[in-house]
Coordinates of N, CA and C in Angstrom, one line a residue:
M186 N 28.0 20.5 79.7 CA 26.9 21.3 79.7 C 27.3 22.8 80.0
N187 N 26.5 23.7 79.5 CA 26.7 25.1 79.7 C 25.4 25.8 80.1
I188 N 25.5 26.6 81.1 CA 24.3 27.5 81.5 C 24.7 28.9 81.2
I189 N 23.8 29.7 80.6 CA 24.0 31.1 80.3 C 23.0 31.8 81.2
L190 N 23.4 32.8 81.9 CA 22.5 33.7 82.6 C 22.6 35.1 81.9
F191 N 21.5 35.5 81.3 CA 21.4 36.8 80.6 C 21.1 37.9 81.6
E192 N 22.0 38.7 81.9 CA 21.8 39.9 82.8 C 21.2 39.5 84.1
P193 N 21.7 38.6 84.9 CA 21.1 38.2 86.1 C 21.1 39.4 87.1
E194 N 20.1 39.5 88.0 CA 19.9 40.6 88.8 C 20.1 40.3 90.3
I195 N 19.8 39.1 90.7 CA 19.8 38.8 92.2 C 21.0 37.9 92.5
P196 N 21.9 38.4 93.3 CA 23.1 37.6 93.6 C 22.9 36.2 94.2
A197 N 21.9 36.1 95.1 CA 21.6 34.8 95.7 C 21.3 33.7 94.6
N198 N 20.5 34.1 93.6 CA 20.2 33.2 92.5 C 21.4 32.7 91.8
T199 N 22.3 33.7 91.4 CA 23.5 33.4 90.7 C 24.4 32.5 91.5
G200 N 24.5 32.8 92.8 CA 25.3 31.9 93.7 C 24.8 30.5 93.8
N201 N 23.4 30.4 93.9 CA 22.8 29.0 93.9 C 23.1 28.3 92.6
I202 N 22.9 29.0 91.5 CA 23.2 28.4 90.2 C 24.6 28.0 90.1
G203 N 25.5 28.9 90.6 CA 27.0 28.5 90.5 C 27.2 27.2 91.3
R204 N 26.6 27.1 92.4 CA 26.8 25.8 93.2 C 26.3 24.6 92.4
T205 N 25.1 24.8 91.8 CA 24.6 23.7 91.0 C 25.5 23.3 89.8
C206 N 26.1 24.4 89.2 CA 27.1 24.1 88.1 C 28.3 23.4 88.6
V207 N 28.8 23.7 89.8 CA 30.0 23.0 90.3 C 29.6 21.6 90.6
A208 N 28.4 21.3 91.2 CA 28.0 20.0 91.5 C 27.8 19.1 90.3
T209 N 27.6 19.7 89.2 CA 27.3 18.9 88.0 C 28.4 19.0 86.9
G210 N 29.4 19.7 87.2 CA 30.5 19.9 86.2 C 30.1 20.7 85.0
T211 N 29.2 21.7 85.2 CA 28.6 22.5 84.2 C 29.3 23.9 84.2
K212 N 29.6 24.4 83.0 CA 30.2 25.8 82.9 C 29.1 26.8 83.0
L213 N 29.4 27.9 83.7 CA 28.5 29.1 83.8 C 29.0 30.2 83.0
H214 N 28.1 30.8 82.2 CA 28.4 32.0 81.4 C 27.4 33.1 81.8
L215 N 28.0 34.3 82.2 CA 27.3 35.4 82.7 C 27.3 36.5 81.6
I216 N 26.2 37.0 81.2 CA 26.2 38.1 80.2 C 25.8 39.4 81.0
E217 N 26.7 40.4 80.9 CA 26.5 41.7 81.5 C 25.5 42.5 80.8
P218 N 24.9 43.5 81.5 CA 25.3 43.9 82.8 C 24.7 43.0 83.9
L219 N 25.4 42.8 85.0 CA 25.0 42.1 86.1 C 24.3 43.0 87.1
G220 N 23.4 42.6 87.9 CA 22.8 43.4 88.9 C 23.5 43.4 90.2
F221 N 24.8 43.0 90.2 CA 25.6 42.9 91.4 C 27.1 42.8 91.0
R222 N 28.0 42.8 91.9 CA 29.4 42.6 91.7 C 29.7 41.1 92.0
L223 N 30.6 40.5 91.3 CA 30.9 39.1 91.5 C 31.6 38.8 92.8
D224 N 32.1 39.9 93.5 CA 32.7 39.7 94.8 C 31.8 39.9 95.9
E225 N 30.5 40.1 95.7 CA 29.6 40.4 96.7 C 29.4 39.2 97.7
K226 N 29.2 39.5 98.9 CA 29.0 38.5 100.0 C 27.9 37.5 99.6
E227 N 26.8 38.1 99.1 CA 25.6 37.2 98.9 C 25.9 36.1 97.9
I228 N 26.7 36.5 96.9 CA 27.0 35.4 95.9 C 27.8 34.3 96.5
K229 N 28.8 34.7 97.3 CA 29.7 33.7 97.9 C 28.9 32.9 99.0
R230 N 28.0 33.6 99.7 CA 27.2 32.9 100.7 C 26.2 31.9 100.0
A231 N 25.6 32.3 98.9 CA 24.7 31.4 98.3 C 25.4 30.2 97.6
G232 N 26.6 30.5 97.1 CA 27.4 29.5 96.4 C 28.3 28.7 97.4
L233 N 28.2 29.2 98.7 CA 29.0 28.7 99.8 C 30.5 28.7 99.4
D234 N 31.2 27.7 99.7 CA 32.6 27.7 99.4 C 32.9 27.1 98.1
Y235 N 31.9 26.9 97.3 CA 32.1 26.3 95.9 C 32.4 27.3 94.9
W236 N 32.2 28.6 95.1 CA 32.4 29.6 94.0 C 33.8 29.5 93.5
K237 N 34.8 29.3 94.3 CA 36.2 29.2 93.8 C 36.4 28.1 92.8
D238 N 35.5 27.0 92.8 CA 35.7 25.9 92.0 C 34.9 26.0 90.7
L239 N 34.1 27.1 90.5 CA 33.2 27.3 89.4 C 34.0 27.7 88.1
D240 N 33.6 27.1 87.0 CA 34.1 27.5 85.7 C 33.2 28.5 85.2
V241 N 33.5 29.8 85.3 CA 32.6 30.9 84.9 C 33.3 31.9 84.0
T242 N 32.6 32.3 83.0 CA 33.1 33.3 82.0 C 32.1 34.4 82.0
V243 N 32.5 35.7 81.9 CA 31.7 36.8 81.9 C 31.9 37.5 80.5
Y244 N 30.7 37.9 80.0 CA 30.7 38.6 78.6 C 30.1 40.0 78.8
E245 N 30.6 40.9 77.9 CA 30.2 42.3 77.9 C 28.7 42.4 77.6
N246 N 28.2 41.6 76.6 CA 26.8 41.6 76.2 C 26.6 40.3 75.4
Y247 N 25.4 40.2 74.9 CA 25.0 39.0 74.1 C 25.8 38.8 72.9
D248 N 26.1 39.9 72.2 CA 26.9 39.9 71.0 C 28.3 39.3 71.3
D249 N 28.9 39.8 72.4 CA 30.2 39.3 72.8 C 30.1 37.8 73.0
F250 N 29.1 37.3 73.7 CA 28.9 35.9 73.9 C 28.9 35.1 72.5
L251 N 28.1 35.6 71.6 CA 28.0 35.0 70.3 C 29.3 35.0 69.5
R252 N 30.0 36.1 69.6 CA 31.3 36.2 69.0 C 32.3 35.2 69.5
R253 N 32.3 35.0 70.8 CA 33.3 34.1 71.5 C 32.8 32.6 71.5
N254 N 31.6 32.4 71.1 CA 31.0 31.0 71.1 C 30.2 30.9 69.8
P255 N 30.9 31.0 68.6 CA 30.2 31.0 67.3 C 29.4 29.8 67.0
N256 N 29.8 28.6 67.5 CA 29.1 27.4 67.2 C 28.2 26.9 68.3
A257 N 27.8 27.7 69.2 CA 27.0 27.3 70.4 C 25.6 27.0 69.9
K258 N 25.2 25.8 70.3 CA 23.8 25.4 70.2 C 23.1 25.8 71.5
I259 N 22.2 26.8 71.3 CA 21.6 27.4 72.5 C 20.1 27.1 72.6
Y260 N 19.7 26.6 73.7 CA 18.3 26.5 74.1 C 17.9 27.7 74.9
M261 N 16.8 28.3 74.6 CA 16.3 29.5 75.4 C 15.2 29.1 76.3
A262 N 15.4 29.2 77.6 CA 14.3 28.9 78.5 C 13.4 30.2 78.7
T263 N 12.2 30.0 78.4 CA 11.2 31.2 78.5 C 9.8 30.7 78.6
T264 N 9.0 31.4 79.3 CA 7.6 31.1 79.5 C 6.9 31.3 78.2
K265 N 7.5 31.9 77.2 CA 6.8 32.2 75.9 C 7.0 31.1 74.9
A266 N 7.7 30.0 75.2 CA 8.1 28.9 74.3 C 6.9 28.0 74.0
R267 N 6.9 27.4 72.8 CA 5.9 26.4 72.5 C 6.3 25.0 72.9
H268 N 7.6 24.7 73.0 CA 8.1 23.4 73.3 C 8.4 23.3 74.8
V269 N 8.0 22.1 75.4 CA 8.3 21.8 76.8 C 9.8 21.4 76.9
Y270 N 10.4 21.7 78.0 CA 11.9 21.4 78.1 C 12.2 19.9 78.0
T271 N 11.2 19.0 78.3 CA 11.4 17.6 78.2 C 11.3 17.0 76.8
E272 N 10.8 17.9 75.9 CA 10.7 17.4 74.5 C 11.9 17.6 73.6
V273 N 13.0 18.1 74.2 CA 14.2 18.4 73.5 C 15.2 17.4 73.8
S274 N 16.1 17.0 72.8 CA 17.2 16.2 73.0 C 18.5 17.1 73.2
Y275 N 19.0 17.2 74.4 CA 20.1 18.1 74.6 C 21.4 17.4 74.3
E276 N 22.3 18.1 73.6 CA 23.6 17.7 73.2 C 24.5 17.9 74.4
P277 N 25.6 17.1 74.6 CA 26.4 17.2 75.8 C 27.1 18.6 75.9
D278 N 27.3 19.3 74.8 CA 28.0 20.5 74.9 C 27.1 21.7 74.6
C279 N 25.8 21.5 74.7 CA 24.9 22.6 74.4 C 24.9 23.7 75.5
F280 N 24.2 24.8 75.2 CA 24.1 25.9 76.1 C 22.6 26.1 76.4
I281 N 22.2 26.3 77.6 CA 20.8 26.6 78.0 C 20.8 28.0 78.6
M282 N 20.1 28.9 78.0 CA 20.1 30.3 78.4 C 18.8 30.6 79.2
F283 N 19.0 31.4 80.3 CA 17.9 31.9 81.1 C 18.0 33.4 81.2
G284 N 16.9 34.1 81.2 CA 16.9 35.5 81.2 C 16.9 36.1 82.6
K285 N 17.0 37.4 82.7 CA 17.0 38.1 84.0 C 15.7 37.9 84.7
E286 N 15.8 38.0 86.0 CA 14.6 37.7 86.9 C 13.4 38.6 86.6
S287 N 13.6 39.8 86.3 CA 12.5 40.8 86.1 C 11.9 40.7 84.8
A288 N 12.6 40.3 83.7 CA 12.1 40.4 82.4 C 12.3 39.2 81.5
G289 N 13.1 38.3 81.9 CA 13.4 37.1 81.0 C 14.4 37.5 79.9
I290 N 14.4 36.7 78.9 CA 15.2 36.9 77.7 C 14.5 37.9 76.8
P291 N 15.2 38.9 76.2 CA 14.5 39.9 75.4 C 13.8 39.2 74.2
E292 N 12.6 39.7 73.8 CA 11.8 39.2 72.8 C 12.5 39.1 71.4
E293 N 13.4 40.1 71.1 CA 14.1 40.0 69.8 C 15.1 38.8 69.7
I294 N 15.6 38.4 70.9 CA 16.5 37.2 70.9 C 15.6 36.0 70.8
L295 N 14.5 36.0 71.4 CA 13.6 34.8 71.4 C 13.1 34.6 70.0
L296 N 12.7 35.7 69.3 CA 12.2 35.6 67.9 C 13.2 34.9 67.0
E297 N 14.5 35.2 67.2 CA 15.5 34.6 66.4 C 15.8 33.1 66.7
N298 N 15.2 32.6 67.9 CA 15.5 31.3 68.4 C 14.2 30.5 68.7
K299 N 13.1 30.8 68.0 CA 11.8 30.1 68.3 C 11.9 28.6 68.4
E300 N 12.6 28.0 67.5 CA 12.7 26.5 67.5 C 13.5 25.9 68.6
T301 N 14.4 26.7 69.2 CA 15.1 26.1 70.3 C 14.7 26.8 71.7
S302 N 13.5 27.4 71.7 CA 13.0 27.9 72.9 C 12.2 26.8 73.6
I303 N 12.4 26.8 75.0 CA 11.8 25.7 75.8 C 11.1 26.4 77.0
R304 N 10.1 25.7 77.5 CA 9.4 26.2 78.7 C 9.2 25.1 79.7
I305 N 9.1 25.5 81.0 CA 8.7 24.6 82.1 C 7.2 24.8 82.3
P306 N 6.4 23.7 82.2 CA 4.9 23.9 82.4 C 4.6 24.4 83.8
M307 N 3.6 25.2 83.8 CA 3.0 25.7 85.1 C 1.5 25.9 85.0
I308 N 0.8 25.9 86.1 CA -0.6 26.1 86.0 C -1.0 27.6 86.2
G309 N -2.1 28.0 85.7 CA -2.7 29.3 85.9 C -1.8 30.4 85.4
D310 N -1.9 31.5 86.1 CA -1.2 32.7 85.6 C 0.1 33.0 86.4
I311 N 0.7 32.0 86.9 CA 2.0 32.1 87.5 C 3.0 32.7 86.5
R312 N 3.7 33.8 86.8 CA 4.6 34.5 85.9 C 5.8 33.6 85.5
S313 N 6.4 33.1 86.6 CA 7.6 32.2 86.3 C 8.0 31.6 87.6
L314 N 8.9 30.6 87.5 CA 9.5 30.0 88.7 C 10.8 30.8 89.1
N315 N 11.3 30.6 90.3 CA 12.5 31.2 90.7 C 13.6 30.8 89.7
L316 N 14.5 31.7 89.4 CA 15.6 31.4 88.4 C 16.4 30.2 88.7
S317 N 16.9 30.1 90.0 CA 17.8 29.0 90.3 C 17.0 27.7 90.3
N318 N 15.7 27.7 90.6 CA 14.9 26.4 90.5 C 14.8 26.1 89.0
S319 N 14.5 27.0 88.2 CA 14.4 26.8 86.7 C 15.6 26.2 86.1
V320 N 16.8 26.7 86.5 CA 18.1 26.2 86.0 C 18.2 24.8 86.4
A321 N 17.9 24.5 87.7 CA 18.1 23.1 88.2 C 17.2 22.1 87.5
I322 N 16.0 22.5 87.3 CA 15.0 21.6 86.6 C 15.5 21.3 85.2
V323 N 15.8 22.3 84.4 CA 16.2 22.0 83.0 C 17.5 21.4 82.9
L324 N 18.5 21.8 83.7 CA 19.8 21.2 83.7 C 19.8 19.7 84.0
Y325 N 19.1 19.4 85.1 CA 19.0 18.0 85.5 C 18.3 17.1 84.4
E326 N 17.4 17.7 83.7 CA 16.8 16.9 82.6 C 17.8 16.7 81.5
A327 N 18.6 17.7 81.2 CA 19.6 17.5 80.1 C 20.7 16.5 80.6
L328 N 21.1 16.6 81.9 CA 22.0 15.6 82.4 C 21.5 14.2 82.4
R329 N 20.2 14.1 82.8 CA 19.5 12.8 82.8 C 19.6 12.1 81.4
Q330 N 19.4 13.0 80.4 CA 19.4 12.5 79.0 C 20.8 12.0 78.6
Q331 N 21.9 12.5 79.3 CA 23.3 12.1 79.1 C 23.6 11.0 80.1
N332 N 22.6 10.4 80.7 CA 22.8 9.3 81.7 C 23.7 9.8 82.9
F333 N 23.7 11.0 83.2 CA 24.5 11.6 84.3 C 25.9 11.3 84.1
D334 N 26.4 11.4 82.9 CA 27.8 11.0 82.6 C 28.8 11.8 83.5
H335 N 29.8 11.1 84.0 CA 30.8 11.6 84.9 C 30.3 12.0 86.3
M336 N 29.0 11.6 86.6 CA 28.5 12.0 87.9 C 28.4 10.8 88.8
R337 N 28.5 11.0 90.1 CA 28.4 9.8 91.0 C 26.9 9.5 91.2
L338 N 26.6 8.3 90.9 CA 25.2 7.8 90.9 C 24.8 7.1 92.2
L339 N 25.8 6.6 92.9 CA 25.4 5.9 94.2 C 25.9 6.6 95.4
G340 N 25.0 6.6 96.4 CA 25.4 7.2 97.7 C 25.7 6.0 98.7
N341 N 26.1 6.3 99.9 CA 26.5 5.3 100.9 C 25.6 5.6 102.1
L342 N 24.9 4.6 102.5 CA 24.2 4.7 103.8 C 25.0 3.9 104.8
H343 N 25.2 4.5 105.9 CA 26.0 3.8 107.0 C 25.0 3.3 108.0
H344 N 24.9 2.0 108.1 CA 23.9 1.3 108.9 C 23.9 1.9 110.3
H345 N 25.0 2.1 110.9 CA 25.0 2.6 112.3 C 24.4 4.0 112.5
S346 N 24.4 4.8 111.5 CA 23.8 6.1 111.6 C 22.3 6.0 111.7
W347 N 21.7 5.0 111.0 CA 20.3 4.8 111.1 C 19.9 4.3 112.5
E348 N 20.7 3.4 113.0 CA 20.4 2.9 114.4 C 20.5 4.1 115.4
E349 N 21.4 5.0 115.3 CA 21.5 6.1 116.2 C 20.4 7.0 116.1
A350 N 19.8 7.1 114.9 CA 18.7 8.1 114.7 C 17.4 7.6 115.4
K351 N 17.3 6.3 115.7 CA 16.0 5.8 116.3 C 15.7 6.3 117.6

């Protein structure tokens, strides 16, 4: 799986998304300009010590991304989409793109990708969800459709720790 962040502005969101990508074996693609430097403390703090394990690529702009990924199947996450994110069948190597926090994905890009645009349902006039929450929601649906391939599905409960908690 691949997550694309189009011109992200808030370092904590990108750090959180980076951590989610490491936890899921997902590649992160960042399209400049970024609203921060990649060496900023906030990014590392939000991504904790996982940032060093992140598979991340930075692109000059959207055209640079398209040039370097000519066969990319891209789903565009936007509040303007007609399709709900659960109605899509995600391919294992697809890309899911999210726009910058203040403005989303530019309309001209969305118009070229109407059929692969997806939305997370919300009530009322809520403008959008937090970017890192949105990435987690859609990414985990795509991973669920792949049966969480290569991910650990079982946890371990240690009986004695439950006894101590009483």
